[in-house]
Amino acid sequence: MSSEAVDVLLSLTMLRPEERQLLDALRAQGLTARTALVPDLAGVLSGRVPAPRLAVLRNLSHREAIGAARRLEQAGVVTFNTAAAIEICNDKGLQALMLARHGISHPRSLHAFTHDQVREAVTELGWPSVVKPVSGSWGRGVVRLSDVECLESWVGARESVDAAGKLFPVLVQEYVDKPGHDLRVVVVGREPVVAFRRVSADWRTNTHLGAEVERTEITDEMAKLCLATVDLLGEGFYGVDLIEDRATGELGVLEINANPEFARSSGQHGVDVAGRLASYLAASLPG
């Protein structure tokens, strides 16, 4: 790792198209920027390498991201996003508690720490229900439980791979019947910069599972939900996932991602997310 001071340090697990685009955009703003794998941070934390003016956390691993953010903050480095925001965004259970506490519309969600508590939660919420790990991305581990047989199959599979229950807690959530899509709103600082539908015939509308991207207008309701969420987390770079109830038309926050991918979707919706983010960072650099 270079011993020269830089404006922006990108902490990452691997260099993806997103980080390449962001590096180019930061340099186009006249800023110095470089990347750092987790071992590279040792120099900054020890003082052997000059601290950057800002560290942007782009680690794929949730554990890496929160660990790097906490350590950098304790070393006096300003991080984006903050460690507190990353911690909440990396735990769907914490998100559910935060949103419920502050009255932001969100599918009803119950924590479960045992298989029996999963059964109790599904009984309370009704069929179908959704069970998901509190930490995870790209729809992995998210299961729709449609009946008792499905529930017991899930319990049996979990017991076979996690007899000690180390993968608890999980979140059991009411199932919201979507109109064939959900919504992703990309927020830079406090501003929603683009919104798009993720359209799929599958009930899980993740782009990693094949959902198509369709740009859509940012409505007042969408902006209001995003701003209410950012008010709780602090300014940052977020992918706010919104979900619409097909029957009622009600819109709610499904979850918030603190490390949203944007390279592939930007090519489809046409908004230069990397450029918007770099411009915001250039205008708000500390010192």
CSV table of C-alpha atoms in Angstrom, one decimal:
chain,number,residue,atom,x,y,z
A,1,MET,CA,0.0,0.0,0.0
A,2,SER,CA,1.3,3.5,-1.0
A,3,SER,CA,2.7,5.6,1.8
A,4,GLU,CA,1.3,8.8,0.3
A,5,ALA,CA,-1.8,10.4,1.8
A,6,VAL,CA,-5.0,10.3,-0.3
A,7,ASP,CA,-8.3,12.0,-0.2
A,8,VAL,CA,-10.5,8.8,-0.4
A,9,LEU,CA,-9.6,5.2,0.5
A,10,LEU,CA,-11.9,2.5,-0.8
A,11,SER,CA,-12.0,-0.4,1.6
A,12,LEU,CA,-13.0,-3.5,-0.3
A,13,THR,CA,-13.0,-7.3,-0.6
A,14,MET,CA,-12.4,-7.4,-4.3
A,15,LEU,CA,-12.3,-4.8,-7.1
A,16,ARG,CA,-15.7,-5.0,-8.9
A,17,PRO,CA,-17.0,-2.8,-11.7
A,18,GLU,CA,-18.6,-0.6,-9.1
A,19,GLU,CA,-15.4,0.3,-7.5
A,20,ARG,CA,-13.6,0.8,-10.8
A,21,GLN,CA,-16.3,3.2,-11.8
A,22,LEU,CA,-16.1,5.0,-8.5
A,23,LEU,CA,-12.3,5.3,-8.7
A,24,ASP,CA,-12.6,6.9,-12.1
A,25,ALA,CA,-15.4,9.2,-11.0
A,26,LEU,CA,-13.4,10.4,-7.9
A,27,ARG,CA,-10.3,11.1,-10.0
A,28,ALA,CA,-12.5,13.0,-12.5
A,29,GLN,CA,-13.4,15.2,-9.5
A,30,GLY,CA,-9.7,15.9,-9.0
A,31,LEU,CA,-9.4,13.7,-5.9
A,32,THR,CA,-6.7,11.2,-5.1
A,33,ALA,CA,-8.2,7.8,-4.4
A,34,ARG,CA,-6.9,4.2,-4.0
A,35,THR,CA,-8.2,0.9,-2.8
A,36,ALA,CA,-7.3,-1.2,0.2
A,37,LEU,CA,-8.0,-4.8,1.1
A,38,VAL,CA,-8.5,-5.5,4.8
A,39,PRO,CA,-4.8,-6.4,5.5
A,40,ASP,CA,-3.8,-3.1,3.9
A,41,LEU,CA,-5.6,-1.2,6.6
A,42,ALA,CA,-3.0,-2.2,9.2
A,43,GLY,CA,-0.7,0.6,7.9
A,44,VAL,CA,-3.4,3.2,8.5
A,45,LEU,CA,-4.5,1.8,11.9
A,46,SER,CA,-0.9,1.7,13.1
A,47,GLY,CA,0.0,5.2,11.8
A,48,ARG,CA,2.7,3.9,9.4
A,49,VAL,CA,0.6,5.1,6.5
A,50,PRO,CA,-1.0,8.6,6.5
A,51,ALA,CA,-4.8,8.5,7.1
A,52,PRO,CA,-7.1,9.3,4.2
A,53,ARG,CA,-9.5,12.2,4.5
A,54,LEU,CA,-12.3,9.7,4.1
A,55,ALA,CA,-12.7,6.0,3.9
A,56,VAL,CA,-15.5,4.6,1.8
A,57,LEU,CA,-16.6,1.1,2.9
A,58,ARG,CA,-17.3,-1.2,-0.1
A,59,ASN,CA,-16.5,-4.6,1.5
A,60,LEU,CA,-18.6,-7.5,0.3
A,61,SER,CA,-18.3,-9.3,3.6
A,62,HIS,CA,-20.6,-7.8,6.3
A,63,ARG,CA,-18.1,-8.9,9.0
A,64,GLU,CA,-15.3,-7.1,7.1
A,65,ALA,CA,-17.3,-4.0,6.5
A,66,ILE,CA,-18.3,-3.4,10.1
A,67,GLY,CA,-14.9,-4.4,11.4
A,68,ALA,CA,-13.1,-2.1,9.1
A,69,ALA,CA,-15.5,0.8,9.8
A,70,ARG,CA,-15.2,0.5,13.6
A,71,ARG,CA,-11.4,0.3,13.5
A,72,LEU,CA,-11.0,3.2,11.1
A,73,GLU,CA,-13.4,5.4,13.1
A,74,GLN,CA,-11.5,4.6,16.3
A,75,ALA,CA,-8.3,5.6,14.5
A,76,GLY,CA,-9.9,9.0,13.7
A,77,VAL,CA,-10.8,8.3,10.1
A,78,VAL,CA,-14.2,9.5,8.9
A,79,THR,CA,-16.1,6.6,7.3
A,80,PHE,CA,-18.8,6.5,4.7
A,81,ASN,CA,-21.1,4.9,5.5
A,82,THR,CA,-20.7,5.1,9.3
A,83,ALA,CA,-20.1,2.0,11.3
A,84,ALA,CA,-23.5,2.5,13.1
A,85,ALA,CA,-25.3,2.6,9.8
A,86,ILE,CA,-23.5,-0.4,8.4
A,87,GLU,CA,-24.3,-2.4,11.4
A,88,ILE,CA,-28.0,-1.8,11.1
A,89,CYS,CA,-28.0,-2.3,7.3
A,90,ASN,CA,-26.2,-5.6,7.7
A,91,ASP,CA,-28.8,-7.0,10.1
A,92,LYS,CA,-32.4,-7.3,8.8
A,93,GLY,CA,-33.6,-7.9,12.4
A,94,LEU,CA,-32.1,-4.5,13.6
A,95,GLN,CA,-33.7,-2.8,10.6
A,96,ALA,CA,-37.1,-4.3,11.4
A,97,LEU,CA,-36.8,-3.1,15.0
A,98,MET,CA,-35.7,0.4,14.0
A,99,LEU,CA,-38.4,0.8,11.4
A,100,ALA,CA,-41.2,-0.5,13.7
A,101,ARG,CA,-40.0,1.7,16.6
A,102,HIS,CA,-40.2,4.8,14.4
A,103,GLY,CA,-43.4,4.0,12.7
A,104,ILE,CA,-42.1,3.5,9.2
A,105,SER,CA,-44.2,1.2,7.1
A,106,HIS,CA,-42.6,-2.3,7.0
A,107,PRO,CA,-43.8,-5.9,6.8
A,108,ARG,CA,-44.6,-7.2,10.2
A,109,SER,CA,-41.5,-9.1,11.4
A,110,LEU,CA,-40.9,-11.4,14.4
A,111,HIS,CA,-37.5,-12.6,15.7
A,112,ALA,CA,-37.1,-16.3,16.3
A,113,PHE,CA,-34.3,-17.9,18.2
A,114,THR,CA,-35.5,-21.5,18.1
A,115,HIS,CA,-37.4,-23.7,15.7
A,116,ASP,CA,-40.4,-23.7,18.0
A,117,GLN,CA,-40.4,-19.9,17.9
A,118,VAL,CA,-40.4,-20.0,14.1
A,119,ARG,CA,-43.5,-22.2,14.3
A,120,GLU,CA,-45.1,-19.8,16.8
A,121,ALA,CA,-44.3,-16.8,14.6
A,122,VAL,CA,-45.8,-18.4,11.5
A,123,THR,CA,-48.9,-19.3,13.4
A,124,GLU,CA,-49.2,-15.7,14.5
A,125,LEU,CA,-48.5,-14.2,11.0
A,126,GLY,CA,-50.5,-16.8,9.0
A,127,TRP,CA,-49.8,-18.5,5.7
A,128,PRO,CA,-47.8,-17.8,3.7
A,129,SER,CA,-44.9,-16.3,5.8
A,130,VAL,CA,-41.3,-15.6,4.9
A,131,VAL,CA,-38.3,-16.7,6.9
A,132,LYS,CA,-35.0,-15.1,6.2
A,133,PRO,CA,-31.5,-14.9,7.9
A,134,VAL,CA,-30.9,-11.6,9.6
A,135,SER,CA,-27.7,-11.2,7.6
A,136,GLY,CA,-27.4,-12.1,3.9
A,137,SER,CA,-27.6,-10.7,0.4
A,138,TRP,CA,-29.0,-11.6,-3.1
A,139,GLY,CA,-32.0,-13.4,-1.7
A,140,ARG,CA,-29.9,-16.3,-0.2
A,141,GLY,CA,-31.7,-18.2,2.5
A,142,VAL,CA,-35.0,-16.4,2.0
A,143,VAL,CA,-37.8,-19.0,2.0
A,144,ARG,CA,-41.6,-18.6,1.6
A,145,LEU,CA,-43.4,-21.0,3.9
A,146,SER,CA,-46.8,-21.8,2.4
A,147,ASP,CA,-48.0,-24.6,4.7
A,148,VAL,CA,-47.1,-26.9,7.6
A,149,GLU,CA,-45.4,-29.4,5.3
A,150,CYS,CA,-43.2,-26.6,3.9
A,151,LEU,CA,-42.4,-25.3,7.4
A,152,GLU,CA,-41.4,-28.7,8.7
A,153,SER,CA,-39.3,-29.3,5.7
A,154,TRP,CA,-37.5,-26.1,6.4
A,155,VAL,CA,-37.0,-27.0,10.1
A,156,GLY,CA,-35.7,-30.5,9.2
A,157,ALA,CA,-33.2,-29.0,6.7
A,158,ARG,CA,-32.0,-26.5,9.3
A,159,GLU,CA,-31.6,-29.1,12.0
A,160,SER,CA,-29.5,-31.3,9.7
A,161,VAL,CA,-27.0,-28.5,9.0
A,162,ASP,CA,-27.2,-26.5,12.2
A,163,ALA,CA,-28.0,-28.9,15.1
A,164,ALA,CA,-26.5,-26.4,17.6
A,165,GLY,CA,-28.7,-23.5,16.5
A,166,LYS,CA,-25.8,-21.3,15.7
A,167,LEU,CA,-27.5,-19.7,12.7
A,168,PHE,CA,-30.3,-18.2,14.8
A,169,PRO,CA,-31.9,-15.7,15.1
A,170,VAL,CA,-33.9,-15.6,12.0
A,171,LEU,CA,-36.6,-13.2,11.0
A,172,VAL,CA,-40.1,-14.4,10.3
A,173,GLN,CA,-42.0,-11.9,8.2
A,174,GLU,CA,-45.5,-11.4,6.9
A,175,TYR,CA,-45.7,-12.2,3.2
A,176,VAL,CA,-46.6,-9.2,1.0
A,177,ASP,CA,-48.1,-10.0,-2.3
A,178,LYS,CA,-46.2,-7.8,-4.7
A,179,PRO,CA,-47.4,-6.7,-8.2
A,180,GLY,CA,-44.6,-8.6,-9.9
A,181,HIS,CA,-41.9,-6.2,-8.8
A,182,ASP,CA,-40.3,-4.4,-6.0
A,183,LEU,CA,-38.5,-1.0,-6.0
A,184,ARG,CA,-34.9,-0.1,-5.4
A,185,VAL,CA,-34.2,3.6,-4.7
A,186,VAL,CA,-30.5,4.6,-4.7
A,187,VAL,CA,-29.8,7.4,-2.2
A,188,VAL,CA,-26.7,9.5,-2.2
A,189,GLY,CA,-26.3,11.6,1.0
A,190,ARG,CA,-30.0,12.4,1.6
A,191,GLU,CA,-31.1,12.5,-2.0
A,192,PRO,CA,-32.8,9.8,-3.9
A,193,VAL,CA,-31.0,9.9,-7.3
A,194,VAL,CA,-32.7,7.1,-9.2
A,195,ALA,CA,-35.5,4.5,-8.7
A,196,PHE,CA,-36.1,1.4,-10.6
A,197,ARG,CA,-38.4,-1.6,-10.6
A,198,ARG,CA,-37.0,-5.1,-10.3
A,199,VAL,CA,-39.4,-7.2,-12.3
A,200,SER,CA,-39.5,-10.9,-12.0
A,201,ALA,CA,-42.0,-13.8,-12.3
A,202,ASP,CA,-40.3,-15.2,-9.2
A,203,TRP,CA,-41.6,-13.9,-5.9
A,204,ARG,CA,-38.1,-12.9,-5.0
A,205,THR,CA,-37.2,-9.9,-7.2
A,206,ASN,CA,-33.4,-9.8,-6.8
A,207,THR,CA,-31.4,-8.9,-9.9
A,208,HIS,CA,-29.0,-11.7,-8.9
A,209,LEU,CA,-31.9,-14.1,-9.4
A,210,GLY,CA,-32.7,-12.8,-12.9
A,211,ALA,CA,-35.0,-9.8,-12.2
A,212,GLU,CA,-35.1,-7.1,-14.9
A,213,VAL,CA,-34.5,-3.4,-14.2
A,214,GLU,CA,-37.0,-0.8,-15.3
A,215,ARG,CA,-36.4,2.8,-14.4
A,216,THR,CA,-39.4,4.6,-12.7
A,217,GLU,CA,-40.2,8.0,-11.4
A,218,ILE,CA,-39.3,8.8,-7.8
A,219,THR,CA,-42.7,9.7,-6.3
A,220,ASP,CA,-43.3,11.9,-3.3
A,221,GLU,CA,-44.3,8.8,-1.3
A,222,MET,CA,-41.1,7.0,-2.3
A,223,ALA,CA,-38.9,10.0,-1.4
A,224,LYS,CA,-40.7,10.4,1.9
A,225,LEU,CA,-40.0,6.8,3.0
A,226,CYS,CA,-36.3,7.1,1.9
A,227,LEU,CA,-35.8,10.4,3.7
A,228,ALA,CA,-37.4,9.1,6.9
A,229,THR,CA,-35.1,6.1,6.8
A,230,VAL,CA,-32.0,8.3,6.1
A,231,ASP,CA,-33.0,10.5,9.1
A,232,LEU,CA,-32.5,7.4,11.3
A,233,LEU,CA,-29.3,6.1,9.7
A,234,GLY,CA,-27.5,9.4,8.8
A,235,GLU,CA,-26.4,10.6,5.4
A,236,GLY,CA,-24.8,7.8,3.3
A,237,PHE,CA,-25.0,5.7,0.2
A,238,TYR,CA,-27.9,3.4,0.4
A,239,GLY,CA,-30.1,1.1,-1.7
A,240,VAL,CA,-33.5,1.4,-0.2
A,241,ASP,CA,-35.8,-1.5,-1.2
A,242,LEU,CA,-39.5,-0.6,-1.2
A,243,ILE,CA,-42.4,-3.1,-1.4
A,244,GLU,CA,-45.9,-2.5,-2.6
A,245,ASP,CA,-48.9,-4.4,-1.5
A,246,ARG,CA,-50.8,-5.5,-4.6
A,247,ALA,CA,-54.2,-5.4,-2.8
A,248,THR,CA,-53.9,-2.1,-0.9
A,249,GLY,CA,-51.3,-0.2,-3.0
A,250,GLU,CA,-49.5,0.6,0.3
A,251,LEU,CA,-45.8,1.2,0.0
A,252,GLY,CA,-43.3,0.2,2.7
A,253,VAL,CA,-39.6,-0.2,3.3
A,254,LEU,CA,-38.5,-3.8,2.9
A,255,GLU,CA,-34.8,-3.3,3.8
A,256,ILE,CA,-31.8,-1.0,3.4
A,257,ASN,CA,-28.5,-2.0,1.8
A,258,ALA,CA,-25.4,0.0,2.8
A,259,ASN,CA,-23.3,-1.4,-0.1
A,260,PRO,CA,-25.6,-1.3,-3.1
A,261,GLU,CA,-24.3,-2.6,-6.4
A,262,PHE,CA,-24.9,-0.2,-9.3
A,263,ALA,CA,-22.7,-1.0,-12.3
A,264,ARG,CA,-25.1,-3.3,-14.1
A,265,SER,CA,-28.3,-1.4,-13.2
A,266,SER,CA,-26.7,2.0,-14.2
A,267,GLY,CA,-26.2,0.6,-17.7
A,268,GLN,CA,-29.9,-0.1,-17.8
A,269,HIS,CA,-31.5,3.0,-16.2
A,270,GLY,CA,-29.0,5.5,-17.5
A,271,VAL,CA,-28.1,7.4,-14.3
A,272,ASP,CA,-24.4,7.8,-13.5
A,273,VAL,CA,-24.6,6.6,-9.9
A,274,ALA,CA,-20.8,6.6,-9.5
A,275,GLY,CA,-20.6,10.1,-10.8
A,276,ARG,CA,-23.3,11.3,-8.4
A,277,LEU,CA,-21.6,9.6,-5.5
A,278,ALA,CA,-18.2,11.0,-6.3
A,279,SER,CA,-19.6,14.5,-6.7
A,280,TYR,CA,-21.3,14.2,-3.2
A,281,LEU,CA,-18.1,12.9,-1.7
A,282,ALA,CA,-16.0,15.7,-3.2
A,283,ALA,CA,-18.4,18.3,-1.8
A,284,SER,CA,-18.5,16.8,1.7
A,285,LEU,CA,-14.9,15.8,2.3
A,286,PRO,CA,-13.8,16.6,5.9
A,287,GLY,CA,-10.8,18.8,6.5
